[in-house]
Amino acid sequence: MTSDSAKFGEQTLNKMATMAIASMIKDAEEVDVQIKTDVSKLAQGQVDSIAIKIQGLLMQSSLRLEEFYLQINRVAVKPFSAMFGKIKLMHPADGTIRVVVNEASLTQALNSASVRKKLPSLPQLTKTQAGDHSIQQVKCYLLSDGHLAFNVGLNTPDPSLPSMSFTATPEIGNDGQGIVLQNLSPVDHPGSLAELTTALVAQISDLLSLPEFKHQGMSVQIQQLEVVTGKLSWEAIASINQFQSA
């Protein structure tokens, strides 16, 4: 086979694989799949590498990822299915993942119904004020110094408690399985506000750790974490137990 024919075959395979994966993802802005192999290897179920890049992927948690990138090397797949762009792993494979989240998407997720229902209700915040108390809006800021800042607007009859704010530092968990928030400041919110802060921190950590991967046959061990102005990204080693593009 000539190099031009091989290149054409690879391009065709990439297009079919992109279409197959895109058909499974109902809410993403852009999907691109790059498969490195040749026809002779593919006929034997061997693929040199698979790179999947998805922009604007919406997770079940309501968090939309600015970018998701998965690279898998030396993969054994079902030959016949692979010839039509349908990637089905024959054996578990190892790879790497890169995820980018921006502050607008994190803010939107924190204000979603799925997150709100997991937060505690706010009963009377002071002994002297009666009435309903609830979260009005949560705003998140990713700062250049590596911190995350949060401002929580409250619906409360107490004019002295219109909102609460705190900052935290995201760090990789001890086992590398997730992101945890450390060094909270300030942490002296009274009563129910302290309870709310704790609950919000737990939800933020859960969102950034992307636990959905575990339910999709993939485990990750985060190796690097970075926060720059407006964005948070992390990179991880991934163990993929199952991956089926269609």
Short mmCIF file of C-alpha atoms in Angstrom, two decimals, residues 56-187:
data_model
loop_
_atom_site.label_atom_id
_atom_site.label_comp_id
_atom_site.label_asym_id
_atom_site.label_seq_id
_atom_site.Cartn_x
_atom_site.Cartn_y
_atom_site.Cartn_z
CA GLY A 56 -17.53 21.54 25.73
CA LEU A 57 -18.34 18.09 27.15
CA LEU A 58 -21.23 18.27 29.61
CA MET A 59 -20.84 15.90 32.56
CA GLN A 60 -23.73 14.35 34.50
CA SER A 61 -22.89 16.69 37.37
CA SER A 62 -23.83 19.68 35.16
CA LEU A 63 -20.18 20.71 34.87
CA ARG A 64 -19.18 21.50 31.29
CA LEU A 65 -15.52 20.80 30.52
CA GLU A 66 -13.76 23.32 28.34
CA GLU A 67 -11.52 20.51 27.13
CA PHE A 68 -11.24 16.77 27.65
CA TYR A 69 -8.30 14.92 26.09
CA LEU A 70 -7.68 11.17 26.31
CA GLN A 71 -4.62 9.44 24.86
CA ILE A 72 -4.40 5.63 24.79
CA ASN A 73 -1.32 3.84 23.45
CA ARG A 74 -0.87 0.30 22.10
CA VAL A 75 -4.48 -0.83 22.13
CA ALA A 76 -5.95 -4.24 21.29
CA VAL A 77 -9.39 -3.84 19.71
CA LYS A 78 -11.98 -5.95 17.93
CA PRO A 79 -10.68 -5.94 14.33
CA PHE A 80 -13.96 -6.04 12.40
CA SER A 81 -15.58 -3.31 14.50
CA ALA A 82 -12.47 -1.12 14.29
CA MET A 83 -12.53 -1.23 10.50
CA PHE A 84 -15.79 0.73 10.74
CA GLY A 85 -14.58 3.18 13.35
CA LYS A 86 -16.18 1.39 16.31
CA ILE A 87 -13.53 1.00 18.98
CA LYS A 88 -14.07 -1.87 21.42
CA LEU A 89 -11.18 -2.78 23.71
CA MET A 90 -10.22 -6.43 23.95
CA HIS A 91 -8.18 -5.86 27.12
CA PRO A 92 -7.81 -3.06 29.70
CA ALA A 93 -5.52 -0.28 28.51
CA ASP A 94 -3.51 2.54 30.06
CA GLY A 95 -3.52 6.13 28.93
CA THR A 96 -3.41 9.76 30.00
CA ILE A 97 -6.16 12.33 30.53
CA ARG A 98 -6.10 16.11 30.53
CA VAL A 99 -9.11 18.11 31.73
CA VAL A 100 -9.64 21.88 31.61
CA VAL A 101 -12.43 23.63 33.53
CA ASN A 102 -13.11 27.37 33.39
CA GLU A 103 -14.66 29.50 36.12
CA ALA A 104 -17.83 30.27 34.15
CA SER A 105 -18.64 26.55 33.82
CA LEU A 106 -17.82 25.86 37.46
CA THR A 107 -20.05 28.75 38.54
CA GLN A 108 -22.89 27.47 36.36
CA ALA A 109 -22.56 23.96 37.78
CA LEU A 110 -22.61 25.22 41.37
CA ASN A 111 -25.88 27.01 40.64
CA SER A 112 -27.48 23.98 38.97
CA ALA A 113 -30.43 22.16 40.49
CA SER A 114 -28.41 18.93 40.80
CA VAL A 115 -25.90 20.62 43.12
CA ARG A 116 -28.40 22.79 45.01
CA LYS A 117 -30.44 19.79 46.13
CA LYS A 118 -27.32 18.33 47.79
CA LEU A 119 -26.74 21.41 49.93
CA PRO A 120 -28.25 21.72 53.42
CA SER A 121 -31.26 23.92 53.96
CA LEU A 122 -30.64 27.13 55.83
CA PRO A 123 -32.90 27.37 58.83
CA GLN A 124 -32.95 30.50 60.96
CA LEU A 125 -29.43 31.95 60.75
CA THR A 126 -29.79 34.15 63.81
CA LYS A 127 -31.84 33.89 66.97
CA THR A 128 -33.49 37.23 66.31
CA GLN A 129 -34.40 36.79 62.63
CA ALA A 130 -37.19 34.54 61.43
CA GLY A 131 -38.17 33.61 57.89
CA ASP A 132 -36.81 31.62 55.00
CA HIS A 133 -33.10 31.56 54.23
CA SER A 134 -31.70 30.19 51.00
CA ILE A 135 -28.81 30.49 48.56
CA GLN A 136 -29.41 33.10 45.90
CA GLN A 137 -26.30 32.59 43.78
CA VAL A 138 -22.79 31.18 43.97
CA LYS A 139 -19.95 32.85 42.11
CA CYS A 140 -16.57 31.21 41.60
CA TYR A 141 -13.26 32.81 40.66
CA LEU A 142 -10.06 30.98 39.63
CA LEU A 143 -7.15 33.20 40.58
CA SER A 144 -3.63 33.56 39.21
CA ASP A 145 -2.12 32.73 42.63
CA GLY A 146 -3.60 29.22 42.49
CA HIS A 147 -6.54 29.91 44.80
CA LEU A 148 -10.26 29.49 44.25
CA ALA A 149 -12.50 32.26 45.59
CA PHE A 150 -16.24 31.93 46.20
CA ASN A 151 -18.96 34.43 46.95
CA VAL A 152 -22.33 33.06 48.06
CA GLY A 153 -25.31 35.41 47.91
CA LEU A 154 -28.00 34.63 50.45
CA ASN A 155 -31.72 35.27 50.55
CA THR A 156 -32.12 36.20 54.21
CA PRO A 157 -34.15 38.68 56.23
CA ASP A 158 -31.02 39.52 58.20
CA PRO A 159 -29.41 42.57 56.49
CA SER A 160 -26.13 41.83 58.24
CA LEU A 161 -25.78 38.51 56.36
CA PRO A 162 -26.28 39.35 52.68
CA SER A 163 -23.54 36.97 51.56
CA MET A 164 -20.55 34.94 52.61
CA SER A 165 -17.15 34.55 50.97
CA PHE A 166 -14.23 32.19 51.31
CA THR A 167 -11.10 31.12 49.46
CA ALA A 168 -9.47 27.71 49.18
CA THR A 169 -6.50 26.01 47.57
CA PRO A 170 -7.19 22.97 45.34
CA GLU A 171 -4.79 20.09 45.88
CA ILE A 172 -4.46 16.51 44.68
CA GLY A 173 -5.83 14.01 47.19
CA ASN A 174 -3.42 11.68 48.96
CA ASP A 175 -4.41 8.74 46.78
CA GLY A 176 -4.43 10.79 43.57
CA GLN A 177 -8.08 9.83 43.05
CA GLY A 178 -9.53 13.31 43.31
CA ILE A 179 -9.21 17.01 44.08
CA VAL A 180 -9.60 18.37 47.62
CA LEU A 181 -9.87 21.97 48.81
CA GLN A 182 -7.48 23.01 51.56
CA ASN A 183 -6.56 26.15 53.50
CA LEU A 184 -10.06 27.58 53.71
CA SER A 185 -10.14 31.25 54.69
CA PRO A 186 -12.06 32.57 56.49
CA VAL A 187 -13.55 29.57 58.27
#
